[in-house]
């Protein structure tokens, strides 16, 4: 219990939709099917009863975890986040117990969002090579999922969010229980523009040494050069670009912070040579 409370539970998250660039369709859908019902369970019952589980699927690094956090923040819920690899590796042999404990804690801390990253690797279609331990985790998970839904009935305020890059690999029984699916795509040009604009705004209030100097025209150029880049790629790219001015300084240990020049479009171009889009066009055919 302590492990869960210390490591994977966050009671208060300061995040808003504005911290997530683009994804307008996802945000709108999430608002209607998740946030409103969590805020007004009295209205969302019967025919308006919300889904108990939702599946975010799409390429990696597109903001699925961020969305999970934003949901918890907006609905003033406790956020429990766990990745399948944690369940299966860190607590070897204890996974089943972990799942049970996690749901018990969630029940105490309602409303609560349980976010399960890489849910496909935990709850993939059963196969004969499954280790006994992973089979047991799977079964326990399904039992708990049904329990969370039926125990408290319509009053249950536990939401399960699964994130996956491989929705088709999921176990049939899990698919049935998580019928609401939401595709989280790579950012389109509007999304990339928002990402870059917000970053520029953020940095202009930060340390003098971290300013980014991009005017509207440069931002547009950068947007066009980063087609196919995920949010996570854009972040890596920006970190790389921000290093370029530093590399031109002889004595970084003694440099006056005011003498560090702002990051420019040229620096981003330099960074583009090394930081490529991680999601390949071919990978997208999968979705
Ligand atoms: P994975 O499938 O690999 O778990 P994910 O879809 O859950 O990835 P996140 O962990 O949410 O992706 O995103 C990784 C990082 O990339 C975030 O911490 C954030 O910095 C950045 N990022 C990704 N998408 C966005 C976005 N739409 N807006 C702002 N930042 C983003």
mmCIF file of C-alpha atoms and ligand atoms in Angstrom:
data_model
loop_
_atom_site.group_PDB
_atom_site.id
_atom_site.type_symbol
_atom_site.label_atom_id
_atom_site.label_comp_id
_atom_site.label_asym_id
_atom_site.label_seq_id
_atom_site.Cartn_x
_atom_site.Cartn_y
_atom_site.Cartn_z
ATOM 1 C CA UNK A 1 0.000 0.000 0.000
ATOM 2 C CA UNK A 2 2.789 2.350 0.882
ATOM 3 C CA UNK A 3 4.493 1.649 -2.411
ATOM 4 C CA UNK A 4 1.386 2.595 -4.301
ATOM 5 C CA UNK A 5 0.767 5.682 -2.226
ATOM 6 C CA UNK A 6 4.337 6.875 -2.520
ATOM 7 C CA UNK A 7 5.159 5.944 -6.029
ATOM 8 C CA UNK A 8 2.178 5.945 -8.260
ATOM 9 C CA UNK A 9 -0.489 8.056 -6.679
ATOM 10 C CA UNK A 10 -0.770 11.773 -7.198
ATOM 11 C CA UNK A 11 -3.444 13.603 -5.321
ATOM 12 C CA UNK A 12 -3.106 16.996 -6.830
ATOM 13 C CA UNK A 13 -1.991 17.651 -10.318
ATOM 14 C CA UNK A 14 -1.686 21.107 -11.704
ATOM 15 C CA UNK A 15 -2.482 20.694 -15.328
ATOM 16 C CA UNK A 16 -4.950 22.168 -17.720
ATOM 17 C CA UNK A 17 -5.985 21.426 -21.269
ATOM 18 C CA UNK A 18 -3.750 24.304 -22.295
ATOM 19 C CA UNK A 19 -0.679 22.341 -21.302
ATOM 20 C CA UNK A 20 -1.526 19.888 -24.052
ATOM 21 C CA UNK A 21 -1.020 21.116 -27.592
ATOM 22 C CA UNK A 22 -3.545 20.264 -30.297
ATOM 23 C CA UNK A 23 -5.704 17.152 -29.877
ATOM 24 C CA UNK A 24 -8.861 19.239 -30.015
ATOM 25 C CA UNK A 25 -11.092 16.334 -30.931
ATOM 26 C CA UNK A 26 -9.757 14.189 -28.083
ATOM 27 C CA UNK A 27 -10.198 17.022 -25.602
ATOM 28 C CA UNK A 28 -13.778 17.645 -26.674
ATOM 29 C CA UNK A 29 -14.692 13.967 -26.503
ATOM 30 C CA UNK A 30 -13.025 13.536 -23.120
ATOM 31 C CA UNK A 31 -14.890 16.519 -21.775
ATOM 32 C CA UNK A 32 -18.229 15.098 -22.732
ATOM 33 C CA UNK A 33 -17.748 11.451 -21.883
ATOM 34 C CA UNK A 34 -15.503 11.763 -18.846
ATOM 35 C CA UNK A 35 -15.166 15.170 -17.227
ATOM 36 C CA UNK A 36 -18.832 16.178 -17.204
ATOM 37 C CA UNK A 37 -19.964 12.804 -15.801
ATOM 38 C CA UNK A 38 -17.293 12.948 -13.103
ATOM 39 C CA UNK A 39 -18.351 16.414 -12.076
ATOM 40 C CA UNK A 40 -22.086 15.696 -12.269
ATOM 41 C CA UNK A 41 -22.765 12.009 -11.666
ATOM 42 C CA UNK A 42 -26.376 12.914 -10.857
ATOM 43 C CA UNK A 43 -26.979 13.958 -14.454
ATOM 44 C CA UNK A 44 -24.989 11.235 -16.139
ATOM 45 C CA UNK A 45 -26.900 8.122 -15.260
ATOM 46 C CA UNK A 46 -29.124 5.681 -17.087
ATOM 47 C CA UNK A 47 -28.860 6.322 -20.782
ATOM 48 C CA UNK A 48 -26.208 8.953 -20.101
ATOM 49 C CA UNK A 49 -24.095 6.652 -17.934
ATOM 50 C CA UNK A 50 -20.425 7.212 -18.800
ATOM 51 C CA UNK A 51 -18.022 4.480 -19.844
ATOM 52 C CA UNK A 52 -16.007 3.029 -16.956
ATOM 53 C CA UNK A 53 -13.008 2.485 -19.107
ATOM 54 C CA UNK A 54 -11.527 4.292 -22.051
ATOM 55 C CA UNK A 55 -8.712 3.266 -24.322
ATOM 56 C CA UNK A 56 -6.290 5.794 -25.765
ATOM 57 C CA UNK A 57 -4.522 4.392 -28.752
ATOM 58 C CA UNK A 58 -2.103 5.764 -31.271
ATOM 59 C CA UNK A 59 1.603 6.245 -31.919
ATOM 60 C CA UNK A 60 3.987 6.788 -28.998
ATOM 61 C CA UNK A 61 4.807 10.193 -27.568
ATOM 62 C CA UNK A 62 1.586 11.902 -28.565
ATOM 63 C CA UNK A 63 0.330 12.919 -25.135
ATOM 64 C CA UNK A 64 -1.711 9.969 -23.885
ATOM 65 C CA UNK A 65 -0.212 10.181 -20.411
ATOM 66 C CA UNK A 66 -0.615 13.941 -20.382
ATOM 67 C CA UNK A 67 -4.294 13.541 -21.233
ATOM 68 C CA UNK A 68 -4.693 11.091 -18.356
ATOM 69 C CA UNK A 69 -3.175 13.594 -15.975
ATOM 70 C CA UNK A 70 -5.265 16.432 -17.301
ATOM 71 C CA UNK A 71 -8.400 14.356 -16.822
ATOM 72 C CA UNK A 72 -7.501 13.750 -13.190
ATOM 73 C CA UNK A 73 -6.785 17.440 -12.675
ATOM 74 C CA UNK A 74 -9.968 18.637 -14.360
ATOM 75 C CA UNK A 75 -12.201 16.222 -12.537
ATOM 76 C CA UNK A 76 -10.411 16.789 -9.231
ATOM 77 C CA UNK A 77 -9.631 13.113 -9.046
ATOM 78 C CA UNK A 78 -6.783 11.202 -7.539
ATOM 79 C CA UNK A 79 -4.463 9.974 -10.277
ATOM 80 C CA UNK A 80 -2.954 6.532 -10.058
ATOM 81 C CA UNK A 81 -0.620 5.714 -12.860
ATOM 82 C CA UNK A 82 1.092 2.467 -13.488
ATOM 83 C CA UNK A 83 2.771 0.921 -16.446
ATOM 84 C CA UNK A 84 2.469 -2.716 -17.277
ATOM 85 C CA UNK A 85 6.188 -3.219 -17.123
ATOM 86 C CA UNK A 86 6.180 -1.974 -13.531
ATOM 87 C CA UNK A 87 3.519 -4.466 -12.619
ATOM 88 C CA UNK A 88 5.249 -7.352 -14.231
ATOM 89 C CA UNK A 89 8.859 -6.598 -13.381
ATOM 90 C CA UNK A 90 9.215 -4.556 -10.244
ATOM 91 C CA UNK A 91 6.903 -6.648 -8.188
ATOM 92 C CA UNK A 92 7.684 -10.005 -9.669
ATOM 93 C CA UNK A 93 5.175 -12.502 -8.453
ATOM 94 C CA UNK A 94 3.361 -9.749 -6.601
ATOM 95 C CA UNK A 95 1.572 -8.320 -9.596
ATOM 96 C CA UNK A 96 -1.718 -9.895 -8.781
ATOM 97 C CA UNK A 97 -1.696 -8.506 -5.276
ATOM 98 C CA UNK A 98 -0.670 -5.115 -6.626
ATOM 99 C CA UNK A 99 -3.652 -5.015 -8.933
ATOM 100 C CA UNK A 100 -5.971 -5.850 -6.070
ATOM 101 C CA UNK A 101 -4.415 -3.254 -3.782
ATOM 102 C CA UNK A 102 -4.495 -0.634 -6.488
ATOM 103 C CA UNK A 103 -8.227 -1.021 -6.986
ATOM 104 C CA UNK A 104 -8.806 -1.015 -3.221
ATOM 105 C CA UNK A 105 -6.901 2.239 -2.877
ATOM 106 C CA UNK A 106 -8.760 3.711 -5.829
ATOM 107 C CA UNK A 107 -12.060 2.828 -4.154
ATOM 108 C CA UNK A 108 -11.023 4.732 -1.038
ATOM 109 C CA UNK A 109 -9.855 7.743 -3.001
ATOM 110 C CA UNK A 110 -12.803 8.204 -5.304
ATOM 111 C CA UNK A 111 -13.143 9.928 -7.619
ATOM 112 C CA UNK A 112 -10.074 8.304 -8.999
ATOM 113 C CA UNK A 113 -8.443 7.811 -12.371
ATOM 114 C CA UNK A 114 -6.324 4.709 -12.869
ATOM 115 C CA UNK A 115 -4.023 5.156 -15.824
ATOM 116 C CA UNK A 116 -2.391 2.038 -17.216
ATOM 117 C CA UNK A 117 0.348 2.643 -19.709
ATOM 118 C CA UNK A 118 1.273 -0.091 -22.214
ATOM 119 C CA UNK A 119 -1.934 -1.869 -21.316
ATOM 120 C CA UNK A 120 -1.461 -4.186 -24.293
ATOM 121 C CA UNK A 121 1.572 -5.833 -22.751
ATOM 122 C CA UNK A 122 -0.323 -6.552 -19.556
ATOM 123 C CA UNK A 123 -3.604 -7.521 -21.081
ATOM 124 C CA UNK A 124 -2.698 -8.912 -24.449
ATOM 125 C CA UNK A 125 -4.668 -11.695 -25.987
ATOM 126 C CA UNK A 126 -4.114 -14.850 -24.035
ATOM 127 C CA UNK A 127 -1.721 -17.274 -25.543
ATOM 128 C CA UNK A 128 -0.288 -20.576 -24.597
ATOM 129 C CA UNK A 129 3.137 -19.204 -23.822
ATOM 130 C CA UNK A 130 1.806 -16.927 -21.139
ATOM 131 C CA UNK A 131 3.595 -17.282 -17.894
ATOM 132 C CA UNK A 132 1.421 -18.371 -15.070
ATOM 133 C CA UNK A 133 2.070 -15.083 -13.248
ATOM 134 C CA UNK A 134 0.956 -12.871 -16.133
ATOM 135 C CA UNK A 135 -2.120 -15.006 -16.631
ATOM 136 C CA UNK A 136 -3.012 -14.460 -13.015
ATOM 137 C CA UNK A 137 -2.511 -10.704 -13.253
ATOM 138 C CA UNK A 138 -4.799 -10.629 -16.245
ATOM 139 C CA UNK A 139 -7.518 -12.573 -14.513
ATOM 140 C CA UNK A 140 -7.250 -10.472 -11.382
ATOM 141 C CA UNK A 141 -7.470 -7.328 -13.441
ATOM 142 C CA UNK A 142 -10.675 -8.435 -15.119
ATOM 143 C CA UNK A 143 -12.184 -9.436 -11.784
ATOM 144 C CA UNK A 144 -11.323 -6.073 -10.285
ATOM 145 C CA UNK A 145 -12.584 -4.187 -13.293
ATOM 146 C CA UNK A 146 -15.959 -5.879 -13.048
ATOM 147 C CA UNK A 147 -15.979 -5.442 -9.292
ATOM 148 C CA UNK A 148 -15.291 -1.737 -9.563
ATOM 149 C CA UNK A 149 -18.170 -1.447 -12.002
ATOM 150 C CA UNK A 150 -20.759 -3.555 -10.306
ATOM 151 C CA UNK A 151 -19.992 -3.074 -6.626
ATOM 152 C CA UNK A 152 -20.703 0.570 -6.460
ATOM 153 C CA UNK A 153 -22.929 0.369 -9.518
ATOM 154 C CA UNK A 154 -23.655 3.723 -11.005
ATOM 155 C CA UNK A 155 -22.031 5.423 -8.073
ATOM 156 C CA UNK A 156 -18.591 4.059 -8.777
ATOM 157 C CA UNK A 157 -16.321 6.922 -9.654
ATOM 158 C CA UNK A 158 -13.288 4.984 -10.716
ATOM 159 C CA UNK A 159 -12.233 5.519 -14.277
ATOM 160 C CA UNK A 160 -9.781 3.190 -15.961
ATOM 161 C CA UNK A 161 -7.739 4.641 -18.789
ATOM 162 C CA UNK A 162 -5.633 2.277 -20.818
ATOM 163 C CA UNK A 163 -2.987 3.554 -23.207
ATOM 164 C CA UNK A 164 -1.612 1.461 -25.999
ATOM 165 C CA UNK A 165 0.261 1.625 -29.271
ATOM 166 C CA UNK A 166 -1.162 -1.762 -30.255
ATOM 167 C CA UNK A 167 -4.913 -1.837 -29.639
ATOM 168 C CA UNK A 168 -5.432 -4.977 -31.677
ATOM 169 C CA UNK A 169 -3.224 -7.021 -29.381
ATOM 170 C CA UNK A 170 -5.579 -6.576 -26.474
ATOM 171 C CA UNK A 171 -7.411 -9.447 -24.907
ATOM 172 C CA UNK A 172 -10.995 -9.771 -26.175
ATOM 173 C CA UNK A 173 -12.373 -9.620 -22.662
ATOM 174 C CA UNK A 174 -10.560 -6.345 -22.084
ATOM 175 C CA UNK A 175 -11.720 -4.916 -25.395
ATOM 176 C CA UNK A 176 -15.306 -5.638 -24.427
ATOM 177 C CA UNK A 177 -14.879 -3.810 -21.166
ATOM 178 C CA UNK A 178 -13.148 -0.813 -22.688
ATOM 179 C CA UNK A 179 -15.445 -0.080 -25.536
ATOM 180 C CA UNK A 180 -14.800 3.599 -25.685
ATOM 181 C CA UNK A 181 -11.723 4.135 -27.804
ATOM 182 C CA UNK A 182 -10.056 7.336 -28.689
ATOM 183 C CA UNK A 183 -7.368 7.713 -31.304
ATOM 184 C CA UNK A 184 -4.584 10.053 -30.222
ATOM 185 C CA UNK A 185 -2.821 11.033 -33.431
ATOM 186 C CA UNK A 186 0.472 12.705 -34.222
ATOM 187 C CA UNK A 187 0.062 16.470 -34.019
ATOM 188 C CA UNK A 188 -1.100 18.134 -37.236
ATOM 189 C CA UNK A 189 0.392 21.479 -38.224
ATOM 190 C CA UNK A 190 -1.975 23.396 -35.937
ATOM 191 C CA UNK A 191 -0.965 21.162 -33.031
ATOM 192 C CA UNK A 192 2.747 21.566 -33.737
ATOM 193 C CA UNK A 193 2.328 25.306 -34.025
ATOM 194 C CA UNK A 194 0.589 25.432 -30.660
ATOM 195 C CA UNK A 195 3.304 23.311 -29.096
ATOM 196 C CA UNK A 196 6.054 25.620 -30.357
ATOM 197 C CA UNK A 197 4.199 28.843 -29.560
ATOM 198 C CA UNK A 198 3.512 27.782 -25.997
ATOM 199 C CA UNK A 199 7.093 26.732 -25.498
ATOM 200 C CA UNK A 200 8.320 30.128 -26.724
ATOM 201 C CA UNK A 201 5.899 31.872 -24.357
ATOM 202 C CA UNK A 202 6.925 29.729 -21.427
ATOM 203 C CA UNK A 203 10.596 30.266 -21.963
ATOM 204 C CA UNK A 204 10.342 34.002 -22.370
ATOM 205 C CA UNK A 205 9.373 34.313 -18.719
ATOM 206 C CA UNK A 206 12.024 31.892 -17.543
ATOM 207 C CA UNK A 207 15.713 32.239 -16.958
ATOM 208 C CA UNK A 208 17.403 34.808 -19.139
ATOM 209 C CA UNK A 209 19.630 32.120 -20.523
ATOM 210 C CA UNK A 210 16.839 30.008 -21.865
ATOM 211 C CA UNK A 211 15.091 32.334 -24.207
ATOM 212 C CA UNK A 212 13.935 31.223 -27.575
ATOM 213 C CA UNK A 213 13.924 33.738 -30.353
ATOM 214 C CA UNK A 214 11.403 32.649 -32.966
ATOM 215 C CA UNK A 215 9.105 35.083 -34.743
ATOM 216 C CA UNK A 216 5.862 34.008 -36.394
ATOM 217 C CA UNK A 217 7.545 33.344 -39.705
ATOM 218 C CA UNK A 218 10.217 31.146 -38.131
ATOM 219 C CA UNK A 219 7.613 29.270 -36.145
ATOM 220 C CA UNK A 220 5.709 28.581 -39.343
ATOM 221 C CA UNK A 221 8.872 27.363 -41.029
ATOM 222 C CA UNK A 222 9.628 25.079 -38.105
ATOM 223 C CA UNK A 223 6.069 23.742 -38.173
ATOM 224 C CA UNK A 224 6.553 22.776 -41.809
ATOM 225 C CA UNK A 225 9.910 21.154 -41.156
ATOM 226 C CA UNK A 226 8.572 18.957 -38.374
ATOM 227 C CA UNK A 227 5.832 17.104 -40.195
ATOM 228 C CA UNK A 228 5.516 13.638 -38.668
ATOM 229 C CA UNK A 229 7.129 14.641 -35.369
ATOM 230 C CA UNK A 230 5.295 13.631 -32.194
ATOM 231 C CA UNK A 231 4.989 15.894 -29.161
ATOM 232 C CA UNK A 232 7.752 13.914 -27.502
ATOM 233 C CA UNK A 233 9.945 14.379 -30.618
ATOM 234 C CA UNK A 234 9.309 18.124 -30.577
ATOM 235 C CA UNK A 235 10.400 18.203 -26.978
ATOM 236 C CA UNK A 236 13.620 16.315 -27.744
ATOM 237 C CA UNK A 237 14.240 18.573 -30.734
ATOM 238 C CA UNK A 238 13.848 21.701 -28.619
ATOM 239 C CA UNK A 239 16.173 20.382 -25.941
ATOM 240 C CA UNK A 240 18.747 19.652 -28.607
ATOM 241 C CA UNK A 241 18.339 23.105 -30.180
ATOM 242 C CA UNK A 242 18.716 24.737 -26.784
ATOM 243 C CA UNK A 243 22.138 23.112 -26.436
ATOM 244 C CA UNK A 244 23.530 24.675 -29.610
ATOM 245 C CA UNK A 245 24.227 28.167 -28.155
ATOM 246 C CA UNK A 246 25.893 26.564 -25.138
ATOM 247 C CA UNK A 247 28.260 24.536 -27.263
ATOM 248 C CA UNK A 248 29.600 27.762 -28.727
ATOM 249 C CA UNK A 249 30.757 29.022 -25.350
ATOM 250 C CA UNK A 250 34.338 28.369 -24.326
ATOM 251 C CA UNK A 251 34.048 28.439 -20.582
ATOM 252 C CA UNK A 252 30.561 27.411 -19.591
ATOM 253 C CA UNK A 253 31.446 27.250 -15.924
ATOM 254 C CA UNK A 254 32.129 30.973 -15.743
ATOM 255 C CA UNK A 255 29.896 32.432 -18.422
ATOM 256 C CA UNK A 256 27.561 35.264 -17.442
ATOM 257 C CA UNK A 257 24.054 33.983 -18.028
ATOM 258 C CA UNK A 258 23.165 37.236 -19.775
ATOM 259 C CA UNK A 259 25.784 36.490 -22.388
ATOM 260 C CA UNK A 260 24.126 33.316 -23.567
ATOM 261 C CA UNK A 261 22.395 34.086 -26.809
ATOM 262 C CA UNK A 262 18.769 33.055 -27.431
ATOM 263 C CA UNK A 263 17.941 29.917 -29.345
ATOM 264 C CA UNK A 264 17.201 30.674 -33.001
ATOM 265 C CA UNK A 265 15.655 28.983 -35.994
ATOM 266 C CA UNK A 266 19.159 28.115 -37.163
ATOM 267 C CA UNK A 267 19.710 26.171 -33.953
ATOM 268 C CA UNK A 268 16.525 24.229 -34.578
ATOM 269 C CA UNK A 269 17.721 23.479 -38.108
ATOM 270 C CA UNK A 270 20.968 22.202 -36.674
ATOM 271 C CA UNK A 271 19.061 20.027 -34.199
ATOM 272 C CA UNK A 272 16.859 18.669 -36.984
ATOM 273 C CA UNK A 273 19.916 16.954 -38.415
ATOM 274 C CA UNK A 274 20.146 14.735 -35.357
ATOM 275 C CA UNK A 275 16.614 14.478 -34.067
ATOM 276 C CA UNK A 276 14.383 12.646 -36.489
ATOM 277 C CA UNK A 277 10.732 11.684 -36.147
ATOM 278 C CA UNK A 278 10.525 8.474 -34.142
ATOM 279 C CA UNK A 279 7.267 7.332 -35.666
ATOM 280 C CA UNK A 280 7.740 6.104 -39.201
ATOM 281 C CA UNK A 281 5.094 6.643 -41.828
ATOM 282 C CA UNK A 282 4.761 2.875 -42.179
ATOM 283 C CA UNK A 283 3.980 2.491 -38.469
ATOM 284 C CA UNK A 284 0.920 4.618 -38.955
ATOM 285 C CA UNK A 285 -0.648 2.100 -41.310
ATOM 286 C CA UNK A 286 -1.201 0.021 -38.248
ATOM 287 C CA UNK A 287 -3.919 2.330 -36.923
HETATM 288 P P1 LIG B 1 3.836 6.599 -24.928
HETATM 289 O O1 LIG B 1 2.833 5.964 -25.828
HETATM 290 O O2 LIG B 1 5.241 6.495 -25.411
HETATM 291 O O3 LIG B 1 3.671 6.271 -23.457
HETATM 292 P P2 LIG B 1 2.385 9.040 -24.637
HETATM 293 O O4 LIG B 1 1.468 9.166 -25.786
HETATM 294 O O5 LIG B 1 1.834 8.649 -23.309
HETATM 295 O O6 LIG B 1 3.618 8.171 -25.031
HETATM 296 P P3 LIG B 1 3.331 11.309 -23.226
HETATM 297 O O7 LIG B 1 4.104 10.525 -22.211
HETATM 298 O O8 LIG B 1 2.067 11.924 -22.790
HETATM 299 O O9 LIG B 1 3.097 10.436 -24.500
HETATM 300 O O10 LIG B 1 4.263 12.432 -23.855
HETATM 301 C C1 LIG B 1 5.659 12.419 -23.716
HETATM 302 C C2 LIG B 1 6.147 13.858 -23.619
HETATM 303 O O11 LIG B 1 6.001 14.478 -24.882
HETATM 304 C C3 LIG B 1 5.333 14.687 -22.657
HETATM 305 O O12 LIG B 1 5.886 14.722 -21.374
HETATM 306 C C4 LIG B 1 5.346 16.060 -23.293
HETATM 307 O O13 LIG B 1 6.483 16.750 -22.909
HETATM 308 C C5 LIG B 1 5.474 15.781 -24.763
HETATM 309 N N1 LIG B 1 4.179 15.816 -25.463
HETATM 310 C C6 LIG B 1 3.641 14.812 -26.174
HETATM 311 N N2 LIG B 1 2.470 15.179 -26.738
HETATM 312 C C7 LIG B 1 2.257 16.445 -26.351
HETATM 313 C C8 LIG B 1 1.210 17.397 -26.591
HETATM 314 N N3 LIG B 1 0.156 17.105 -27.370
HETATM 315 N N4 LIG B 1 1.320 18.603 -26.023
HETATM 316 C C9 LIG B 1 2.378 18.933 -25.248
HETATM 317 N N5 LIG B 1 3.390 18.092 -24.989
HETATM 318 C C10 LIG B 1 3.361 16.868 -25.533
#
